[in-house]
Amino acid sequence: MSAEPAPALAPVAVAEPVASTSRPPKSTAPRPPPASRHLIREGDNVLIKLPSGVLKAIKINAKANVALGKYGTFKAKDLVGKPYGHTYEILDGGLQVLQATLNEIEETAANNENISSTGAQKLTFIDIEALRNEGLSGREIIAKQVEEHSAFELKTEYSKEKYMKRKEAKYLQVFTPIEPTVHNICEYNFEKDADKIRQLRPDTLSQIMTMANVRPGGKLLVVDDVHGMVVAAAVERMGGEGRILVINGVDSPPDLHLLDSFNFNPSDLAPITSMHFAATEEAWAPPALPLDLAETAGKTKNTRDIIKIKKRKAVYDKAKETRDEFFNGGFDGVILACEYEPYSVLERLLPSIGGSAPVIVYSPYLPVLYSLQTTLRSCPDFLAPSISEPWLRKYQVLPGRTHPEMAGMQHGGFILAAIRVFDDAEASSFASGRRAAKRRKLENKKVELEAEGDVEKRGVAAAAVDAAVGEAPCKTSTEAETVAELAREEIEEAAPVAMES
Amino acid sequence: MAFYSTAPEIQAGDTIIVYSSRTQLNPLVVTPGTQLQSRYGHFKHDDMVGVPYGSKFASSNGRGFVYLLKPTPELWTLALPHRTQILYLPDIAFITSYLDVKAGSKVIEAGTGSGSFSHSIARSVGKTGKIHSFEFHEERFTKAQIEFKDHGLDDVITLKHQNVYKDGFELKDEVDSVFLDLPAPWEAIGHAKEALRKDRQSRICCFSPCIEQVLRTVTALSELGFSDITMYEALTRDHEPATTLLPDVSAAIERIQGHEAKKERRRESQIAEAQRKREEKERKRKHDEESGAVDGAEEGEEGSKSKKARVEESEGVTEEDVTMEEGASTTAASTPAPEESTSAIANPPPLPTVATPSSSNNNGKGNNSNNKKQPYVNPNHHAPKHMTFRAGAQTRGHTSYLTFATLLPKEGGSTEDSAVAEKVVEAVASAAESGKEGQAATGPSAEVLAEDEEFPMTEGDEAALLAVDMTELVGK
């Protein structure tokens, strides 16, 4: 929440105060008008897709070169003003756009009958290194390899193309600047270090955003232990309008450093505000430090002190505002993607959650959500808690070569969704009335039998309860579940009881 | 009067979602003076006014209750009147994400259908965004038009009654992304290209249930110069609570041991019986031999006696079987060691854990009456129930394949000609053959090339190769 200029972007470390997110991202010089966020600008963050398929995050500094290892080096300024998505080849004179087309491949009679699996390539690794050292371009090396490949012409057209692709991925100096959209940044982090974002896959994140009804003007409570990935997605979907109240577990601003991977305009970040969990306690109070200039005016004339007090006052006011907002409640969406036990968090946030608000809990661990669901099912403040697991499969769709990608289906986490409701103890269903009557009857029977000391009819009671449950017309499926649960409890209670039916 | 009310309480004229069960959600316009009648009871609209959104709401006749929820596009998807097959959350969410639909986006949607996707993206783009929605079916168009107006979406969604195959979208360089949910998206991709903005990367998604449609779509996208063509399938798997018995394996071992002990006793009793018979026979034989004379009356008496004894004994065994079975199965208690029961024929050993005390008195009649009273009980019934979870029976979400592609702004131009999409191999081969006219490229590599005659390339060849490279990248 600090409004003080924080030091330049501190990476991951949670304990450290990280660059405040309500500030414009730190970049060189004032930005050009924001309308062109879709074109690459000086100071922008850009993802670079390498021929190997790997994504690399860079920052455009017009004065510097971007080194892509074996894929070459180019001048960053060559990308400024360019759109995202083109594939460039690094040439000595600069960057050259490659045009994309899909090849239809002709069927030929060729097959691999006479191709031996080894020895067809006459160029050795050493030869190729030598060619490289001579300064041959990737394209030239590939041509040379094809020429030296004794069985190349025996290959099918498909096989030839695959061969070429493999070689191109290895030797060509090409790259594609990719726009840092929420989807792409999430994918980049998921592939690079999935644990960092708690295995939050882009499609999972998209479902969370949709389920939580994140929209311009929305009021969202977020507990984000994924370095701001969830907050960033919400920022993008709010477009500067609404509120994202981030609650974190340390006494410094939350770690939302993934926001710095985007090219947000300062106005986009306006909805973000934050407080820590201790401040959600009614009794919590900020440290008692002098805030009023009038009070201290007599004591100090020191300009530095005055500035300090002014700043402190600003921070205090902001914190108070945020806290008031929290306690005023009425938030219309909740997203948890945190390390804390989710029910302990929900319990705390409950008074601030508005009626009918979607409550979304993300976890990479299914059992965590299992136990949450078990708890919520007997909690009258949450309606229909349900767990789902997003599943995604990518396909290659080259002409004549359509198939699912071999790799890619990775675990992407689990989502529990529920709706915040207000209970009405008076509201009961017809069925629940009948159920209560039945339970009274059972209770009476139990007392009776206990008095008789007849404990031999174990099991009969349970069977009877089961039967009773089967009969009871349930008004809703949730209710049916409740009844089933109730019956289970009753079985345990009524175990030593018999009931003739 | 609102669809997306911002007030915490329900007001007259609000559209609300009446939640009766997970599968039964219905939209309702709160109209004072009327009442909702359902199998959950009667609900007076007047009583709903002023009630906070999200409340559990009792029926006036005490038959049941419902929840009164504030509409969201997600609840609307579950509650809306179906005019067509609709899109569900997993697909909607993924498309929104991949097309980068966000606050302020301009999007084309065709066709409108039942408006499930329309509601979701209209929410996502907000007031600064724009949805151009197209529906060629007149009745669906009319209904959607009324619905969007009622829901206050008519300023965000511009709905047109139009056949987009024939007439296109009548938009040029206008939208950030296009979503086509049409039977033949390839017929509309050309128009989509026209409508997409060209000053930056723009995106398209085609939604088709069949793989054959996907293939035709991909071909059309490729021919029209779209790149980065890929296809996804997005699904959701539910996890549901379940209870299972999780008996300890020792219960099974005890049960088996009980059965084994019973069998062993039966075997031993049979052996003993056989032995007794043999001995009796022997005795009889000896007796016959010794006495020589036959005393018919005596023999007859003795014979009937032994018969009676045998009957009694066998009854004892039967009863023992019954009790053993019950004992072992209901309580899985430990059973006596086999040795103990060797002498058990006349006097079966007491079974330690018999559920029916009366069975020990060896009174067949009493035992039977007891059995009649007691219905069969699953022996595992009292094993502790274990709460667990399992994947739902159905995987939800697959209604269609999602084919995505990107349209890039023109740049460079020289390699744009589709003629350059020649075969990789031909290009390389010709590059290898076509002498050393030198390479147009600049700098040191050109010098190196001049020395090395093996790798000359013409400009045309290079263009071809460039094209080829892109296929590789697209193929990724």
XYZ file of C-alpha atoms in Angstrom, chain B residues 29-368:
340
model
C -38.543 -10.813 -13.478
C -39.788 -9.638 -10.108
C -43.295 -8.401 -10.795
C -45.224 -7.369 -7.686
C -48.737 -8.711 -7.571
C -47.776 -12.068 -9.060
C -46.422 -15.208 -7.550
C -44.116 -17.987 -8.584
C -45.594 -21.429 -8.228
C -43.351 -24.418 -8.328
C -43.053 -27.781 -6.712
C -41.058 -26.054 -4.021
C -44.038 -23.966 -3.053
C -45.581 -20.600 -3.719
C -43.387 -17.530 -3.728
C -44.929 -14.075 -3.745
C -43.001 -11.531 -5.793
C -44.037 -8.816 -3.350
C -42.169 -10.637 -0.618
C -39.032 -10.741 -2.737
C -38.765 -6.972 -3.007
C -36.273 -5.667 -0.476
C -34.778 -9.078 0.219
C -30.972 -9.123 -0.102
C -29.612 -10.891 -3.165
C -28.325 -14.328 -2.272
C -31.033 -14.989 0.317
C -32.585 -18.298 1.069
C -36.239 -17.630 0.470
C -39.056 -19.594 2.085
C -42.227 -20.386 0.208
C -45.335 -18.768 1.571
C -47.072 -22.106 1.959
C -44.194 -23.770 3.750
C -43.542 -26.360 1.073
C -39.940 -25.521 0.459
C -37.448 -22.811 -0.338
C -35.275 -21.425 -3.106
C -32.329 -19.069 -3.312
C -32.713 -15.697 -4.993
C -29.505 -14.947 -6.867
C -28.173 -11.981 -8.760
C -27.682 -12.788 -12.432
C -24.178 -13.245 -13.760
C -23.389 -14.424 -17.280
C -22.399 -17.747 -15.720
C -25.731 -18.212 -13.950
C -27.470 -16.999 -17.088
C -25.734 -19.747 -19.071
C -27.283 -22.276 -16.691
C -30.696 -20.618 -16.624
C -31.234 -19.263 -20.119
C -33.923 -20.507 -22.457
C -32.161 -22.662 -25.051
C -32.835 -21.682 -28.617
C -29.778 -23.562 -29.883
C -26.932 -25.633 -28.531
C -25.072 -23.210 -26.288
C -21.509 -22.596 -25.233
C -20.544 -23.504 -21.694
C -18.065 -22.046 -19.295
C -14.896 -24.006 -20.113
C -15.094 -23.073 -23.798
C -16.231 -19.511 -23.161
C -13.438 -18.932 -20.667
C -10.750 -20.362 -22.906
C -11.891 -18.476 -26.001
C -12.050 -15.229 -24.046
C -8.542 -15.812 -22.783
C -6.970 -16.932 -26.059
C -8.586 -14.151 -28.085
C -7.455 -11.756 -25.356
C -10.962 -10.368 -24.971
C -10.802 -7.792 -22.181
C -12.167 -4.471 -21.092
C -12.544 -2.312 -24.201
C -12.198 -5.095 -26.795
C -14.198 -5.030 -30.007
C -15.416 -8.458 -30.996
C -17.529 -10.044 -33.729
C -19.727 -12.962 -32.816
C -21.639 -15.048 -35.370
C -24.135 -16.501 -34.801
C -25.793 -15.233 -31.739
C -27.705 -18.418 -30.975
C -29.076 -18.414 -27.443
C -26.800 -15.615 -26.307
C -24.752 -17.572 -23.757
C -21.414 -16.453 -25.218
C -22.803 -12.969 -25.961
C -23.642 -12.352 -22.314
C -20.243 -13.510 -21.150
C -18.133 -11.440 -23.528
C -20.408 -8.410 -23.256
C -19.625 -8.499 -19.555
C -15.906 -8.904 -20.247
C -15.544 -6.025 -22.716
C -17.648 -3.681 -20.613
C -19.061 -0.342 -21.635
C -15.885 0.692 -23.439
C -15.981 -2.400 -25.618
C -18.241 -3.491 -28.417
C -19.786 -6.754 -29.539
C -21.045 -7.070 -33.107
C -23.348 -10.033 -33.035
C -24.899 -11.642 -36.122
C -27.811 -14.038 -36.352
C -29.401 -15.153 -39.610
C -32.334 -17.022 -38.075
C -35.114 -14.448 -37.762
C -36.898 -15.852 -34.744
C -33.684 -16.270 -32.791
C -32.619 -12.787 -33.854
C -35.855 -11.265 -32.584
C -35.689 -13.079 -29.280
C -32.054 -12.172 -28.759
C -32.790 -8.555 -29.591
C -35.496 -8.356 -26.934
C -33.303 -10.181 -24.447
C -30.277 -7.907 -24.944
C -32.481 -4.853 -24.567
C -34.125 -6.196 -21.421
C -30.735 -6.995 -19.981
C -29.369 -3.552 -20.718
C -26.807 -4.951 -23.123
C -28.009 -3.166 -26.240
C -25.419 -0.433 -25.896
C -22.590 -2.983 -25.830
C -24.016 -5.526 -28.274
C -25.011 -4.472 -31.758
C -27.170 -7.254 -33.075
C -27.811 -7.706 -36.785
C -30.083 -10.033 -38.667
C -27.734 -11.061 -41.417
C -26.430 -14.004 -43.383
C -22.724 -13.543 -42.908
C -21.743 -16.158 -45.495
C -23.365 -14.022 -48.150
C -23.283 -10.503 -46.827
C -20.286 -10.535 -44.517
C -20.088 -8.267 -41.517
C -20.107 -4.852 -43.208
C -17.168 -3.857 -41.051
C -13.667 -3.009 -42.166
C -10.494 -3.011 -40.087
C -12.698 -2.641 -37.053
C -12.512 -5.497 -34.569
C -9.812 -7.074 -32.405
C -11.179 -10.561 -32.694
C -13.789 -12.684 -34.411
C -15.644 -15.659 -33.029
C -17.424 -17.883 -35.538
C -19.929 -20.416 -34.281
C -21.301 -21.333 -37.683
C -21.833 -24.625 -39.492
C -19.403 -23.579 -42.241
C -16.998 -21.052 -40.770
C -14.777 -21.253 -43.871
C -17.481 -19.422 -45.792
C -17.173 -16.447 -43.464
C -13.435 -16.324 -42.822
C -12.828 -14.043 -45.810
C -15.349 -11.560 -44.437
C -13.791 -11.915 -41.014
C -10.434 -10.974 -42.447
C -11.999 -7.859 -43.892
C -13.451 -6.892 -40.515
C -10.341 -7.540 -38.446
C -8.047 -4.637 -37.822
C -4.762 -4.715 -39.676
C -2.672 -2.263 -37.701
C -1.852 -4.912 -35.148
C -2.175 -8.603 -34.467
C -5.812 -9.689 -34.456
C -7.321 -13.075 -33.727
C -10.030 -15.452 -34.818
C -11.655 -18.490 -33.243
C -13.824 -20.955 -35.136
C -16.027 -23.228 -33.100
C -16.884 -26.518 -34.790
C -18.092 -29.799 -33.383
C -16.547 -32.004 -36.069
C -12.965 -32.570 -37.009
C -13.861 -32.434 -40.716
C -15.091 -28.883 -40.227
C -11.864 -28.068 -38.456
C -9.823 -29.300 -41.411
C -11.744 -27.194 -43.906
C -11.475 -24.231 -41.566
C -7.728 -24.668 -41.258
C -7.340 -24.798 -45.026
C -9.364 -21.617 -45.438
C -7.456 -19.827 -42.690
C -4.181 -20.815 -44.270
C -5.211 -19.756 -47.766
C -6.372 -16.390 -46.480
C -3.029 -15.717 -44.858
C -3.820 -16.369 -41.213
C -0.918 -17.701 -39.210
C -0.267 -19.476 -35.938
C -3.150 -21.819 -36.650
C -3.823 -24.183 -33.817
C -6.658 -26.099 -32.282
C -7.681 -26.810 -28.704
C -10.137 -28.891 -26.835
C -11.153 -27.528 -23.449
C -13.013 -29.678 -20.971
C -13.855 -29.774 -17.314
C -13.850 -32.729 -15.016
C -15.951 -32.558 -11.883
C -14.974 -34.089 -8.580
C -17.826 -35.196 -6.377
C -18.000 -36.322 -2.784
C -18.637 -40.000 -2.233
C -18.696 -42.368 0.675
C -17.127 -45.736 0.574
C -16.593 -48.536 3.034
C -12.990 -48.853 3.785
C -12.854 -52.033 5.890
C -9.598 -53.111 7.403
C -8.224 -56.189 5.713
C -8.044 -57.887 9.109
C -11.846 -58.094 8.978
C -11.548 -60.190 5.834
C -8.887 -62.363 7.441
C -11.061 -62.948 10.493
C -14.023 -63.782 8.323
C -11.982 -66.301 6.351
C -10.561 -67.790 9.513
C -14.068 -68.185 10.857
C -15.142 -70.038 7.745
C -12.054 -72.184 7.821
C -12.602 -73.069 11.440
C -16.198 -73.983 10.684
C -15.166 -76.188 7.788
C -12.510 -77.786 9.888
C -15.019 -78.579 12.601
C -17.423 -80.022 10.109
C -14.652 -82.133 8.667
C -13.631 -83.326 12.085
C -17.156 -84.116 13.036
C -17.517 -86.101 9.850
C -14.326 -87.986 10.575
C -15.463 -88.653 14.110
C -18.825 -89.779 12.842
C -17.194 -92.097 10.358
C -14.925 -93.391 13.033
C -17.848 -93.967 15.340
C -19.704 -95.804 12.602
C -16.705 -97.931 11.879
C -16.302 -98.747 15.528
C -19.957 -99.521 15.876
C -19.832 -101.736 12.835
C -16.791 -103.440 14.231
C -18.444 -103.849 17.588
C -21.519 -105.228 15.917
C -19.487 -107.586 13.843
C -17.594 -108.771 16.898
C -20.792 -109.037 18.840
C -22.356 -111.049 16.042
C -19.349 -113.262 15.847
C -19.232 -113.697 19.589
C -22.873 -114.275 20.196
C -23.469 -116.257 17.069
C -27.150 -116.198 17.793
C -29.207 -113.253 16.514
C -31.425 -111.395 18.878
C -33.633 -109.547 16.449
C -35.541 -107.441 18.902
C -32.448 -106.152 20.662
C -30.695 -105.312 17.501
C -33.660 -103.443 16.163
C -33.885 -101.344 19.270
C -30.246 -100.487 19.261
C -30.350 -99.597 15.585
C -33.180 -97.176 15.975
C -31.426 -95.633 18.953
C -28.248 -94.989 17.027
C -30.256 -93.582 14.164
C -31.862 -91.155 16.528
C -28.523 -90.189 17.943
C -27.201 -89.565 14.504
C -30.085 -87.336 13.634
C -29.519 -85.363 16.764
C -25.873 -85.040 16.051
C -26.388 -83.904 12.508
C -28.904 -81.329 13.712
C -26.299 -80.061 16.086
C -23.868 -79.642 13.248
C -26.394 -77.783 11.124
C -27.160 -75.379 13.856
C -23.572 -74.838 14.533
C -23.117 -73.959 10.891
C -25.815 -71.374 11.056
C -24.498 -69.740 14.142
C -20.967 -69.858 12.879
C -21.987 -68.105 9.728
C -23.764 -65.383 11.597
C -21.065 -65.075 14.163
C -18.305 -64.766 11.650
C -20.078 -62.469 9.324
C -21.784 -60.043 11.657
C -19.014 -59.544 14.079
C -15.944 -60.956 12.445
C -14.876 -62.043 15.872
C -12.019 -64.351 16.546
C -12.968 -67.980 16.317
C -11.808 -70.819 18.475
C -8.824 -72.740 17.281
C -9.796 -75.879 15.366
C -8.257 -78.254 17.934
C -10.672 -77.127 20.578
C -13.641 -78.363 18.655
C -12.492 -81.907 18.067
C -14.847 -83.365 20.615
C -17.647 -81.136 19.666
C -20.201 -83.491 18.208
C -22.493 -84.025 21.094
C -21.660 -80.831 22.800
C -20.628 -78.031 20.401
C -18.291 -75.472 21.965
C -19.862 -72.171 22.781
C -19.198 -69.639 20.098
C -17.855 -66.502 21.609
C -19.611 -63.902 19.544
C -22.911 -65.069 18.335
C -25.356 -62.376 17.448
C -28.388 -64.391 18.479
C -28.102 -65.564 22.035
C -31.022 -67.946 21.641
C -29.099 -69.983 19.069
C -26.868 -71.413 21.793
C -29.683 -73.375 23.344
C -29.706 -75.760 20.429
C -33.386 -75.366 20.179
C -34.151 -75.511 16.513
C -37.505 -73.902 16.844
C -36.340 -70.916 18.840
C -33.465 -70.412 16.495
C -35.766 -70.315 13.512
